[in-house]
Amino acid sequence: MASTPSSSNFAPSVAGRPLPDRIGSPFLRDRNGGGVAPDSPLLPPGSPYLQTSHHHLASASSSTLPPNRSPKTETPPAQPPVPPQKDSPKSTIRKPSSTRSMRNKGAAAGEEKQSRSSTAKPPAPPSVPVTSASKIKPVPKLYFDTRAAPVSSMLMHWAKAPVHGSLPLRSMRAHTVTLANDNKTAWVFGGCDEKECASDVYMFDCETMAWSRPLTAGDLPPPCRAHTATLIDHRIVMLGGGQGGVYYDTVYVFNTITRRWSRPAIEGDNTNLSSTTPHIPAPRRAHTAVLYDQKIWIFGGGNGIQALNDVYCLEYRAEGDSAPWKWNGPIRTTGQLPPPRGYHTSTLVKNVMVVVGGSDGGRCFDDVHCLNLDTLRWLKAPLTQTYNRLSHTATLIGSYLFITGGHDGTNYVDSVLALNLVALQYETRRIAGKFPSPRGYHASVLCDRRMWIIGGYQGAIAYDDVWCLDLASNGYLPDVISFTVGMGLG
């Protein structure tokens, strides 16, 4: 690996040439308000370091009407009064008693049905009402290719999910997807499309493949991307992120039951510092977070000036506890510290945080580092086969990490790499079906022995689609919970 860039003179480069400051890099602030042109000779087309410039703040949602406004409704014109008609001989004819009794029985049955419905279970929390701006797909579309060759049912298989419901009104990249509510509902927050960032929330049901958009309240976070989302019981903790040239150090908590946002009181720990003020991590995005020992551990990212490789932990409080949450750090670690990086992945495996790939704004890393969160010692995995990856996803499936998609430093890829955590080596596994298009900045979750990926970006287009990888004969892997991570780490 190349030497770690110093904080006083950080100038990432590609092929030995320095890169100009641009809004696209997660580590450099935008000083000129502009970005690198797509045909820049410094970077190849589709480079992950070219991002769309953000010249203005995004609205909370592009799918809603302006505040305090409601859709206009047309009042029907008044109808002229109808003059009363005289009774005719026909009006005095009495209907058969059987007809009257049937009508009366029907009314009684309706009253009985209404009384029964009043004792039914309460309705689900409300969702955003359907308007002319909603994107509704009531019936799922099944994707079937008659030209596809038959494959073994033992092979893992890719397929595009036949989604339906209230679909997202935007594409998404650098967003987060968190599985909660009995591990069946994926909560999607933030990210950006080709133009702007968002702060809306969507729900995707992994059983019915239905989208919905819930109503939320409370102290709403601003639009952001490249943040982290950590599940604690039924609460999702959002850390950092940013939009355009702005980087955040804020902490927001979303309750998936009450669907309400809040901001906990935060204090820092200055026991290891000469400063007398509480120490809180620098604003950052493209970092990672894992939950261990009642703490949220964050690693790396970029703060607008340089890439980072520091470690902090946030002590959270139980729901209802008004005591402030507390930052600790930077945590002093030993061993072979990874070079500064962002857009990597960090996955908790027992008591070990496994860090894969990433970038410092100029280099795309191919390494795997492991931090024992008990001993705070770093170890670098002795890989025999390496793959450059950034903006990928890492999904823990038993004793394997499935590294999906991302960028290899030259192109976006659609591959799935299986990292054996016992041997700390990559393995190849056959996969059938129609693969998702190459992409990065997507998100993935494991639910019901299927891996789902949502959204992503391929250098010019951001996606809003959902893909499913059925584990098939590898469906036993999630049941493997007793194993030792390589090099005796855990």
Short mmCIF file of C-alpha atoms in Angstrom, two decimals:
data_model
loop_
_atom_site.label_atom_id
_atom_site.label_comp_id
_atom_site.label_asym_id
_atom_site.label_seq_id
_atom_site.Cartn_x
_atom_site.Cartn_y
_atom_site.Cartn_z
CA MET A 1 0.00 0.00 0.00
CA ALA A 2 1.12 3.57 -0.62
CA SER A 3 2.01 5.81 2.28
CA THR A 4 -0.76 7.45 4.26
CA PRO A 5 -1.44 11.00 3.08
CA SER A 6 -0.67 13.64 5.65
CA SER A 7 -3.43 15.86 6.99
CA SER A 8 -1.54 19.02 6.06
CA ASN A 9 -1.05 18.20 2.38
CA PHE A 10 -3.65 15.78 1.13
CA ALA A 11 -3.69 15.60 -2.68
CA PRO A 12 -5.13 12.33 -4.04
CA SER A 13 -4.07 11.32 -7.52
CA VAL A 14 -4.82 8.84 -10.27
CA ALA A 15 -1.93 7.28 -12.19
CA GLY A 16 0.49 9.68 -10.50
CA ARG A 17 -1.45 12.82 -11.48
CA PRO A 18 -3.07 15.03 -8.79
CA LEU A 19 -6.83 15.37 -8.85
CA PRO A 20 -8.41 18.82 -8.61
CA ASP A 21 -10.72 19.66 -5.74
CA ARG A 22 -14.23 18.63 -6.68
CA ILE A 23 -17.56 18.06 -5.11
CA GLY A 24 -17.58 14.44 -6.29
CA SER A 25 -14.88 13.21 -3.92
CA PRO A 26 -16.24 12.27 -0.49
CA PHE A 27 -13.07 13.67 1.07
CA LEU A 28 -12.67 17.09 -0.59
CA ARG A 29 -14.84 20.15 -0.07
CA ASP A 30 -16.14 22.06 -3.07
CA ARG A 31 -14.31 25.38 -3.12
CA ASN A 32 -15.35 26.57 -6.55
CA GLY A 33 -18.94 25.35 -6.65
CA GLY A 34 -18.18 23.14 -9.61
CA GLY A 35 -17.14 19.60 -10.44
CA VAL A 36 -15.02 17.71 -12.91
CA ALA A 37 -16.44 17.50 -16.39
CA PRO A 38 -17.45 13.99 -17.49
CA ASP A 39 -14.90 14.13 -20.29
CA SER A 40 -12.04 15.09 -17.99
CA PRO A 41 -8.78 13.48 -19.19
CA LEU A 42 -7.80 12.76 -15.60
CA LEU A 43 -10.42 10.11 -14.97
CA PRO A 44 -12.02 7.38 -17.09
CA PRO A 45 -15.73 7.56 -17.92
CA GLY A 46 -17.87 6.09 -15.17
CA SER A 47 -15.25 6.76 -12.49
CA PRO A 48 -16.72 6.61 -8.97
CA TYR A 49 -14.91 9.86 -8.15
CA LEU A 50 -17.12 11.82 -10.55
CA GLN A 51 -20.30 12.77 -8.76
CA THR A 52 -23.11 15.11 -9.67
CA SER A 53 -22.57 18.60 -8.27
CA HIS A 54 -25.08 19.90 -5.74
CA HIS A 55 -25.55 23.61 -6.28
CA HIS A 56 -28.50 23.99 -3.94
CA LEU A 57 -30.06 22.33 -0.93
CA ALA A 58 -32.47 19.52 -1.66
CA SER A 59 -36.04 19.66 -0.54
CA ALA A 60 -37.22 17.17 2.04
CA SER A 61 -39.01 15.25 -0.66
CA SER A 62 -39.60 15.85 -4.31
CA SER A 63 -42.82 13.88 -4.10
CA THR A 64 -44.79 16.10 -1.72
CA LEU A 65 -46.65 19.35 -2.18
CA PRO A 66 -45.29 22.62 -0.71
CA PRO A 67 -45.78 23.03 3.05
CA ASN A 68 -49.27 23.80 4.26
CA ARG A 69 -50.68 23.18 0.77
CA SER A 70 -53.17 20.54 -0.26
CA PRO A 71 -54.35 19.44 -3.69
CA LYS A 72 -57.01 21.68 -5.21
CA THR A 73 -60.47 20.20 -5.39
CA GLU A 74 -63.10 21.40 -7.83
CA THR A 75 -66.51 22.30 -6.38
CA PRO A 76 -69.31 20.94 -8.58
CA PRO A 77 -71.67 23.59 -9.93
CA ALA A 78 -74.93 24.06 -8.10
CA GLN A 79 -77.85 22.17 -9.56
CA PRO A 80 -81.24 23.88 -10.02
CA PRO A 81 -83.85 22.78 -7.51
CA VAL A 82 -86.10 19.98 -8.64
CA PRO A 83 -89.79 20.87 -8.26
CA PRO A 84 -91.82 18.46 -6.19
CA GLN A 85 -93.82 15.96 -8.13
CA LYS A 86 -97.40 15.06 -7.45
CA ASP A 87 -98.18 11.64 -6.25
CA SER A 88 -99.29 9.36 -9.00
CA PRO A 89 -101.30 6.18 -8.70
CA LYS A 90 -98.09 4.23 -9.15
CA SER A 91 -96.55 5.87 -6.09
CA THR A 92 -99.30 4.43 -3.91
CA ILE A 93 -98.65 0.84 -4.92
CA ARG A 94 -97.24 -1.11 -1.95
CA LYS A 95 -94.26 -3.37 -2.56
CA PRO A 96 -94.55 -7.01 -1.50
CA SER A 97 -93.78 -7.60 2.14
CA SER A 98 -91.05 -10.02 1.15
CA THR A 99 -89.16 -7.22 -0.56
CA ARG A 100 -89.50 -4.95 2.46
CA SER A 101 -88.33 -7.68 4.81
CA MET A 102 -85.31 -8.46 2.65
CA ARG A 103 -84.33 -4.80 2.67
CA ASN A 104 -84.77 -4.60 6.41
CA LYS A 105 -82.71 -7.78 6.92
CA GLY A 106 -79.98 -6.32 4.75
CA ALA A 107 -79.91 -3.14 6.83
CA ALA A 108 -79.75 -5.15 10.03
CA ALA A 109 -76.94 -7.25 8.63
CA GLY A 110 -75.06 -4.05 7.71
CA GLU A 111 -75.46 -2.71 11.24
CA GLU A 112 -74.22 -6.03 12.67
CA LYS A 113 -71.21 -6.01 10.32
CA GLN A 114 -70.40 -2.45 11.36
CA SER A 115 -70.56 -3.38 15.03
CA ARG A 116 -68.23 -6.33 14.47
CA SER A 117 -65.73 -4.15 12.59
CA SER A 118 -65.63 -1.70 15.50
CA THR A 119 -64.09 -4.43 17.67
CA ALA A 120 -61.42 -5.40 15.12
CA LYS A 121 -57.71 -4.72 15.69
CA PRO A 122 -56.60 -1.09 15.25
CA PRO A 123 -55.40 -0.06 11.80
CA ALA A 124 -51.71 0.15 10.90
CA PRO A 125 -49.90 3.51 11.25
CA PRO A 126 -50.82 5.86 8.42
CA SER A 127 -48.81 6.27 5.24
CA VAL A 128 -48.43 9.26 2.98
CA PRO A 129 -51.81 9.83 1.28
CA VAL A 130 -52.09 9.04 -2.40
CA THR A 131 -51.94 12.19 -4.56
CA SER A 132 -51.41 12.98 -8.21
CA ALA A 133 -47.67 12.94 -7.45
CA SER A 134 -47.76 9.36 -6.13
CA LYS A 135 -46.34 6.51 -8.15
CA ILE A 136 -48.69 3.58 -7.59
CA LYS A 137 -48.22 0.12 -9.04
CA PRO A 138 -51.15 -1.99 -7.81
CA VAL A 139 -50.20 -5.24 -9.58
CA PRO A 140 -46.66 -6.68 -9.61
CA LYS A 141 -45.13 -7.45 -12.98
CA LEU A 142 -43.61 -10.91 -13.18
CA TYR A 143 -40.40 -11.02 -15.20
CA PHE A 144 -40.22 -14.13 -17.36
CA ASP A 145 -37.79 -14.68 -20.21
CA THR A 146 -38.92 -17.44 -22.58
CA ARG A 147 -35.45 -17.49 -24.14
CA ALA A 148 -33.68 -18.31 -20.88
CA ALA A 149 -32.01 -21.69 -20.75
CA PRO A 150 -32.97 -24.06 -17.92
CA VAL A 151 -30.57 -24.13 -14.98
CA SER A 152 -30.11 -26.32 -11.95
CA SER A 153 -32.31 -25.49 -8.98
CA MET A 154 -29.21 -26.00 -6.81
CA LEU A 155 -27.55 -22.85 -8.12
CA MET A 156 -27.94 -19.43 -6.55
CA HIS A 157 -30.14 -17.36 -8.80
CA TRP A 158 -30.53 -13.64 -9.53
CA ALA A 159 -33.95 -12.17 -10.42
CA LYS A 160 -35.47 -8.72 -10.56
CA ALA A 161 -38.10 -8.32 -7.86
CA PRO A 162 -41.69 -7.78 -9.11
CA VAL A 163 -42.35 -4.85 -6.80
CA HIS A 164 -45.66 -3.06 -6.38
CA GLY A 165 -47.35 -0.58 -4.08
CA SER A 166 -46.42 3.07 -3.55
CA LEU A 167 -43.09 3.08 -5.37
CA PRO A 168 -40.27 5.52 -4.60
CA LEU A 169 -40.53 8.72 -6.61
CA ARG A 170 -36.78 8.91 -7.13
CA SER A 171 -33.75 6.80 -7.78
CA MET A 172 -31.23 6.38 -4.97
CA ARG A 173 -27.52 5.97 -4.34
CA ALA A 174 -25.39 6.24 -1.19
CA HIS A 175 -28.56 5.60 0.83
CA THR A 176 -29.05 3.16 3.72
CA VAL A 177 -31.32 0.11 4.02
CA THR A 178 -31.97 -1.31 7.50
CA LEU A 179 -33.90 -4.49 8.23
CA ALA A 180 -36.26 -4.18 11.22
CA ASN A 181 -39.74 -5.17 12.42
CA ASP A 182 -39.23 -8.94 12.75
CA ASN A 183 -36.53 -8.79 10.07
CA LYS A 184 -39.12 -8.52 7.31
CA THR A 185 -39.28 -4.79 6.60
CA ALA A 186 -36.42 -2.88 4.98
CA TRP A 187 -36.32 0.81 5.91
CA VAL A 188 -34.76 3.00 3.23
CA PHE A 189 -33.50 6.47 4.11
CA GLY A 190 -31.80 9.30 2.27
CA GLY A 191 -29.32 9.05 -0.55
CA CYS A 192 -29.50 11.03 -3.75
CA ASP A 193 -30.52 10.70 -7.37
CA GLU A 194 -28.82 12.33 -10.34
CA LYS A 195 -29.71 15.81 -9.05
CA GLU A 196 -30.17 16.15 -5.30
CA CYS A 197 -30.19 14.47 -1.91
CA ALA A 198 -33.33 13.49 -0.02
CA SER A 199 -34.48 12.87 3.54
CA ASP A 200 -37.59 10.79 2.91
CA VAL A 201 -38.28 7.33 4.31
CA TYR A 202 -39.59 4.31 2.39
CA MET A 203 -40.53 0.82 3.51
CA PHE A 204 -40.00 -2.33 1.48
CA ASP A 205 -41.68 -5.55 2.60
CA CYS A 206 -39.35 -8.44 1.76
CA GLU A 207 -42.23 -10.94 1.92
CA THR A 208 -44.81 -9.23 -0.28
CA MET A 209 -42.28 -7.11 -2.24
CA ALA A 210 -44.53 -4.10 -1.65
CA TRP A 211 -43.30 -0.51 -1.33
CA SER A 212 -44.92 2.03 0.97
CA ARG A 213 -44.08 5.46 2.30
CA PRO A 214 -44.93 6.04 5.98
CA LEU A 215 -45.83 9.33 7.57
CA THR A 216 -43.05 10.48 9.90
CA ALA A 217 -42.86 13.21 12.53
CA GLY A 218 -40.47 14.75 15.03
CA ASP A 219 -37.08 16.37 14.55
CA LEU A 220 -36.49 15.46 10.92
CA PRO A 221 -32.91 15.13 9.63
CA PRO A 222 -31.74 17.17 6.63
CA PRO A 223 -31.26 15.58 3.21
CA CYS A 224 -28.05 13.55 3.18
CA ARG A 225 -26.09 10.70 1.62
CA ALA A 226 -23.21 8.42 2.64
CA HIS A 227 -24.38 8.30 6.28
CA THR A 228 -24.67 5.17 8.44
CA ALA A 229 -27.79 3.54 9.90
CA THR A 230 -27.45 1.21 12.90
CA LEU A 231 -30.36 -0.81 14.29
CA ILE A 232 -30.80 -0.90 18.09
CA ASP A 233 -33.94 -2.92 18.90
CA HIS A 234 -36.60 -0.99 16.98
CA ARG A 235 -34.60 2.25 16.71
CA ILE A 236 -32.37 3.23 13.78
CA VAL A 237 -29.46 5.54 14.62
CA MET A 238 -28.27 7.77 11.76
CA LEU A 239 -24.71 9.11 12.01
CA GLY A 240 -22.98 11.71 9.87
CA GLY A 241 -23.39 11.96 6.12
CA GLY A 242 -23.74 15.12 4.09
CA GLN A 243 -24.77 16.70 0.84
CA GLY A 244 -22.76 18.69 -1.67
CA GLY A 245 -19.85 20.28 0.15
CA VAL A 246 -21.51 19.98 3.57
CA TYR A 247 -20.51 17.24 6.03
CA TYR A 248 -22.48 16.32 9.18
CA ASP A 249 -21.51 15.18 12.68
CA THR A 250 -25.10 14.88 13.86
CA VAL A 251 -26.93 11.93 15.41
CA TYR A 252 -30.61 11.25 14.65
CA VAL A 253 -32.77 8.41 15.98
CA PHE A 254 -35.79 7.00 14.12
CA ASN A 255 -38.33 4.89 15.99
CA THR A 256 -39.77 2.32 13.59
CA ILE A 257 -42.84 1.77 15.81
CA THR A 258 -43.91 5.36 16.46
CA ARG A 259 -42.26 6.52 13.21
CA ARG A 260 -40.89 9.56 14.96
CA TRP A 261 -37.48 11.23 14.63
CA SER A 262 -35.52 12.57 17.62
CA ARG A 263 -32.07 13.92 18.45
CA PRO A 264 -30.46 12.66 21.66
CA ALA A 265 -28.30 14.86 23.83
CA ILE A 266 -24.63 14.17 23.05
CA GLU A 267 -21.49 14.72 25.08
CA GLY A 268 -17.86 13.88 24.37
CA ASP A 269 -15.03 12.30 26.31
CA ASN A 270 -11.80 14.26 26.69
CA THR A 271 -9.90 11.94 29.03
CA ASN A 272 -7.22 11.17 26.43
CA LEU A 273 -6.98 14.72 25.07
CA SER A 274 -5.25 17.88 26.21
CA SER A 275 -8.31 19.95 25.30
CA THR A 276 -10.81 20.76 28.02
CA THR A 277 -13.79 20.62 25.66
CA PRO A 278 -15.68 17.41 24.86
CA HIS A 279 -14.29 15.66 21.80
CA ILE A 280 -16.75 14.64 19.11
CA PRO A 281 -15.70 13.05 15.77
CA ALA A 282 -15.13 15.43 12.91
CA PRO A 283 -18.04 15.78 10.48
CA ARG A 284 -17.76 12.99 7.94
CA ARG A 285 -19.43 10.80 5.38
CA ALA A 286 -18.59 7.55 3.57
CA HIS A 287 -17.67 6.04 6.96
CA THR A 288 -18.96 2.78 8.45
CA ALA A 289 -20.56 1.75 11.76
CA VAL A 290 -21.12 -1.50 13.67
CA LEU A 291 -22.90 -2.26 16.96
CA TYR A 292 -20.95 -4.07 19.70
CA ASP A 293 -20.96 -4.08 23.51
CA GLN A 294 -23.76 -1.48 23.71
CA LYS A 295 -21.70 0.94 21.64
CA ILE A 296 -21.76 2.11 18.02
CA TRP A 297 -18.24 1.89 16.57
CA ILE A 298 -17.41 4.06 13.57
CA PHE A 299 -14.36 3.84 11.33
CA GLY A 300 -12.90 6.01 8.59
CA GLY A 301 -14.72 8.13 6.05
CA GLY A 302 -13.84 11.60 4.80
CA ASN A 303 -14.22 15.02 6.44
CA GLY A 304 -13.95 17.24 3.37
CA ILE A 305 -10.20 17.71 3.70
CA GLN A 306 -8.75 14.23 3.92
CA ALA A 307 -9.60 10.56 4.21
CA LEU A 308 -9.73 9.18 7.76
CA ASN A 309 -8.78 5.97 9.55
CA ASP A 310 -9.74 6.84 13.12
CA VAL A 311 -12.02 4.81 15.39
CA TYR A 312 -14.69 6.25 17.72
CA CYS A 313 -17.47 4.65 19.73
CA LEU A 314 -20.78 6.13 20.84
CA GLU A 315 -22.38 4.91 24.07
CA TYR A 316 -26.14 4.98 23.54
CA ARG A 317 -28.91 4.98 26.15
CA ALA A 318 -32.00 2.83 26.49
CA GLU A 319 -35.27 4.16 25.15
CA GLY A 320 -36.79 6.55 27.65
CA ASP A 321 -33.45 7.28 29.35
CA SER A 322 -32.85 11.04 29.18
CA ALA A 323 -29.15 10.78 30.03
CA PRO A 324 -26.91 12.10 27.24
CA TRP A 325 -25.21 9.76 24.83
CA LYS A 326 -21.42 9.82 25.07
CA TRP A 327 -18.67 9.79 22.47
CA ASN A 328 -15.35 8.09 23.27
CA GLY A 329 -12.29 8.55 21.09
CA PRO A 330 -10.31 8.60 19.12
CA ILE A 331 -9.82 5.02 20.30
CA ARG A 332 -6.18 3.99 20.60
CA THR A 333 -5.60 0.81 18.61
CA THR A 334 -2.53 -1.34 17.99
CA GLY A 335 -1.35 -3.56 15.16
CA GLN A 336 -1.32 -2.77 11.43
CA LEU A 337 -3.62 0.22 11.08
CA PRO A 338 -5.43 0.38 7.70
CA PRO A 339 -4.67 3.38 5.47
CA PRO A 340 -7.29 6.17 5.54
CA ARG A 341 -10.34 5.36 3.43
CA GLY A 342 -14.04 5.84 2.76
CA TYR A 343 -16.73 3.97 0.83
CA HIS A 344 -15.43 0.73 2.34
CA THR A 345 -17.58 -1.77 4.26
CA SER A 346 -17.37 -2.80 7.92
CA THR A 347 -19.17 -5.90 9.18
CA LEU A 348 -19.38 -7.19 12.75
CA VAL A 349 -18.48 -10.88 12.98
CA LYS A 350 -18.67 -11.98 16.63
CA ASN A 351 -16.30 -9.48 18.31
CA VAL A 352 -14.38 -8.58 15.13
CA MET A 353 -14.98 -5.66 12.76
CA VAL A 354 -14.06 -6.80 9.23
CA VAL A 355 -13.14 -3.91 6.89
CA VAL A 356 -13.11 -4.57 3.13
CA GLY A 357 -11.77 -2.28 0.39
CA GLY A 358 -12.58 1.40 0.06
CA SER A 359 -10.81 4.41 -1.41
CA ASP A 360 -8.87 7.46 -0.24
CA GLY A 361 -10.05 9.54 -3.18
CA GLY A 362 -7.24 8.43 -5.48
CA ARG A 363 -6.58 4.75 -4.79
CA CYS A 364 -8.99 1.82 -4.76
CA PHE A 365 -8.01 -0.70 -2.06
CA ASP A 366 -8.01 -4.49 -2.35
CA ASP A 367 -7.20 -5.34 1.28
CA VAL A 368 -9.14 -6.82 4.20
CA HIS A 369 -8.42 -5.64 7.76
CA CYS A 370 -9.84 -7.02 11.01
CA LEU A 371 -10.13 -5.12 14.32
CA ASN A 372 -10.72 -7.12 17.49
CA LEU A 373 -13.04 -4.85 19.46
CA ASP A 374 -12.00 -6.44 22.77
CA THR A 375 -8.22 -6.16 22.38
CA LEU A 376 -8.38 -3.19 19.94
CA ARG A 377 -5.73 -4.80 17.76
CA TRP A 378 -5.68 -4.61 13.96
CA LEU A 379 -4.65 -7.52 11.73
CA LYS A 380 -4.40 -7.59 7.95
CA ALA A 381 -5.77 -10.70 6.24
CA PRO A 382 -3.14 -12.62 4.22
CA LEU A 383 -5.18 -12.89 1.02
CA THR A 384 -3.84 -14.96 -1.87
CA GLN A 385 -6.34 -13.46 -4.33
CA THR A 386 -7.35 -9.81 -4.09
CA TYR A 387 -10.02 -7.63 -5.71
CA ASN A 388 -10.12 -3.84 -5.79
CA ARG A 389 -13.46 -2.66 -4.48
CA LEU A 390 -15.15 0.55 -3.35
CA SER A 391 -18.82 1.54 -2.97
CA HIS A 392 -19.70 -2.18 -2.77
CA THR A 393 -21.81 -3.99 -0.16
CA ALA A 394 -20.79 -6.73 2.28
CA THR A 395 -23.57 -9.03 3.49
CA LEU A 396 -22.89 -11.49 6.31
CA ILE A 397 -24.30 -14.92 5.38
CA GLY A 398 -23.18 -17.48 7.94
CA SER A 399 -19.38 -17.78 7.82
CA TYR A 400 -19.15 -15.84 4.54
CA LEU A 401 -19.19 -12.22 3.48
CA PHE A 402 -20.86 -11.73 0.11
CA ILE A 403 -19.12 -8.76 -1.54
CA THR A 404 -21.55 -7.49 -4.17
CA GLY A 405 -20.99 -4.99 -6.95
CA GLY A 406 -18.99 -1.83 -6.48
CA HIS A 407 -16.15 -0.26 -8.47
CA ASP A 408 -12.76 -1.88 -9.13
CA GLY A 409 -10.90 1.35 -9.83
CA THR A 410 -11.69 1.20 -13.54
CA ASN A 411 -15.28 0.07 -13.98
CA TYR A 412 -18.43 -0.72 -12.06
CA VAL A 413 -18.91 -4.48 -11.64
CA ASP A 414 -21.80 -6.90 -11.07
CA SER A 415 -19.86 -9.73 -9.42
CA VAL A 416 -20.56 -11.50 -6.13
CA LEU A 417 -17.41 -12.48 -4.21
CA ALA A 418 -17.68 -14.96 -1.33
CA LEU A 419 -15.12 -14.17 1.40
CA ASN A 420 -14.60 -17.21 3.63
CA LEU A 421 -14.20 -15.75 7.13
CA VAL A 422 -12.63 -18.90 8.53
CA ALA A 423 -9.87 -19.15 5.93
CA LEU A 424 -9.93 -15.39 5.16
CA GLN A 425 -9.81 -16.20 1.44
CA TYR A 426 -12.13 -15.55 -1.48
CA GLU A 427 -14.08 -18.41 -3.04
CA THR A 428 -15.97 -18.63 -6.32
CA ARG A 429 -19.57 -19.79 -6.44
CA ARG A 430 -21.71 -20.29 -9.53
CA ILE A 431 -24.71 -18.01 -9.89
CA ALA A 432 -27.47 -18.30 -12.51
CA GLY A 433 -30.21 -15.96 -13.64
CA LYS A 434 -30.15 -12.42 -14.98
CA PHE A 435 -27.62 -10.32 -13.08
CA PRO A 436 -28.29 -6.74 -11.99
CA SER A 437 -26.52 -4.13 -14.09
CA PRO A 438 -23.04 -3.19 -12.80
CA ARG A 439 -23.38 -0.67 -10.00
CA GLY A 440 -22.03 0.80 -6.79
CA TYR A 441 -23.41 2.91 -3.93
CA HIS A 442 -26.30 0.45 -3.55
CA ALA A 443 -27.48 -1.22 -0.33
CA SER A 444 -28.10 -4.86 0.56
CA VAL A 445 -29.84 -6.89 3.28
CA LEU A 446 -30.37 -10.60 3.97
CA CYS A 447 -33.95 -11.75 4.57
CA ASP A 448 -35.48 -15.21 4.45
CA ARG A 449 -32.42 -16.84 2.80
CA ARG A 450 -32.45 -14.27 0.04
CA MET A 451 -30.14 -11.30 -0.44
CA TRP A 452 -31.78 -8.11 -1.63
CA ILE A 453 -30.06 -5.13 -3.22
CA ILE A 454 -31.83 -1.79 -3.64
CA GLY A 455 -30.83 1.11 -5.86
CA GLY A 456 -27.29 2.03 -6.85
CA TYR A 457 -25.33 4.02 -9.41
CA GLN A 458 -23.28 3.16 -12.49
CA GLY A 459 -21.54 6.44 -13.29
CA ALA A 460 -24.35 8.12 -15.23
CA ILE A 461 -27.64 6.65 -13.97
CA ALA A 462 -28.95 6.11 -10.46
CA TYR A 463 -31.34 3.18 -10.00
CA ASP A 464 -34.56 2.60 -8.07
CA ASP A 465 -34.88 -1.13 -8.78
CA VAL A 466 -34.80 -4.12 -6.42
CA TRP A 467 -32.97 -7.39 -7.10
CA CYS A 468 -33.06 -10.68 -5.25
CA LEU A 469 -30.38 -13.37 -5.00
CA ASP A 470 -31.93 -16.69 -3.95
CA LEU A 471 -29.37 -18.76 -2.04
CA ALA A 472 -30.93 -22.07 -3.22
CA SER A 473 -28.67 -24.92 -2.09
CA ASN A 474 -26.60 -22.41 -0.12
CA GLY A 475 -29.65 -21.64 1.98
CA TYR A 476 -28.07 -23.44 4.92
CA LEU A 477 -25.33 -20.82 5.22
CA PRO A 478 -27.27 -18.37 7.45
CA ASP A 479 -27.65 -21.19 9.99
CA VAL A 480 -23.87 -21.45 10.43
CA ILE A 481 -23.25 -19.39 13.57
CA SER A 482 -20.50 -21.34 15.33
CA PHE A 483 -17.14 -20.73 13.69
CA THR A 484 -13.81 -19.05 14.36
CA VAL A 485 -12.67 -16.07 12.31
CA GLY A 486 -9.28 -16.64 10.64
CA MET A 487 -6.01 -15.91 12.44
CA GLY A 488 -7.73 -16.69 15.74
CA LEU A 489 -9.49 -13.33 15.85
CA GLY A 490 -12.82 -14.53 17.19
#
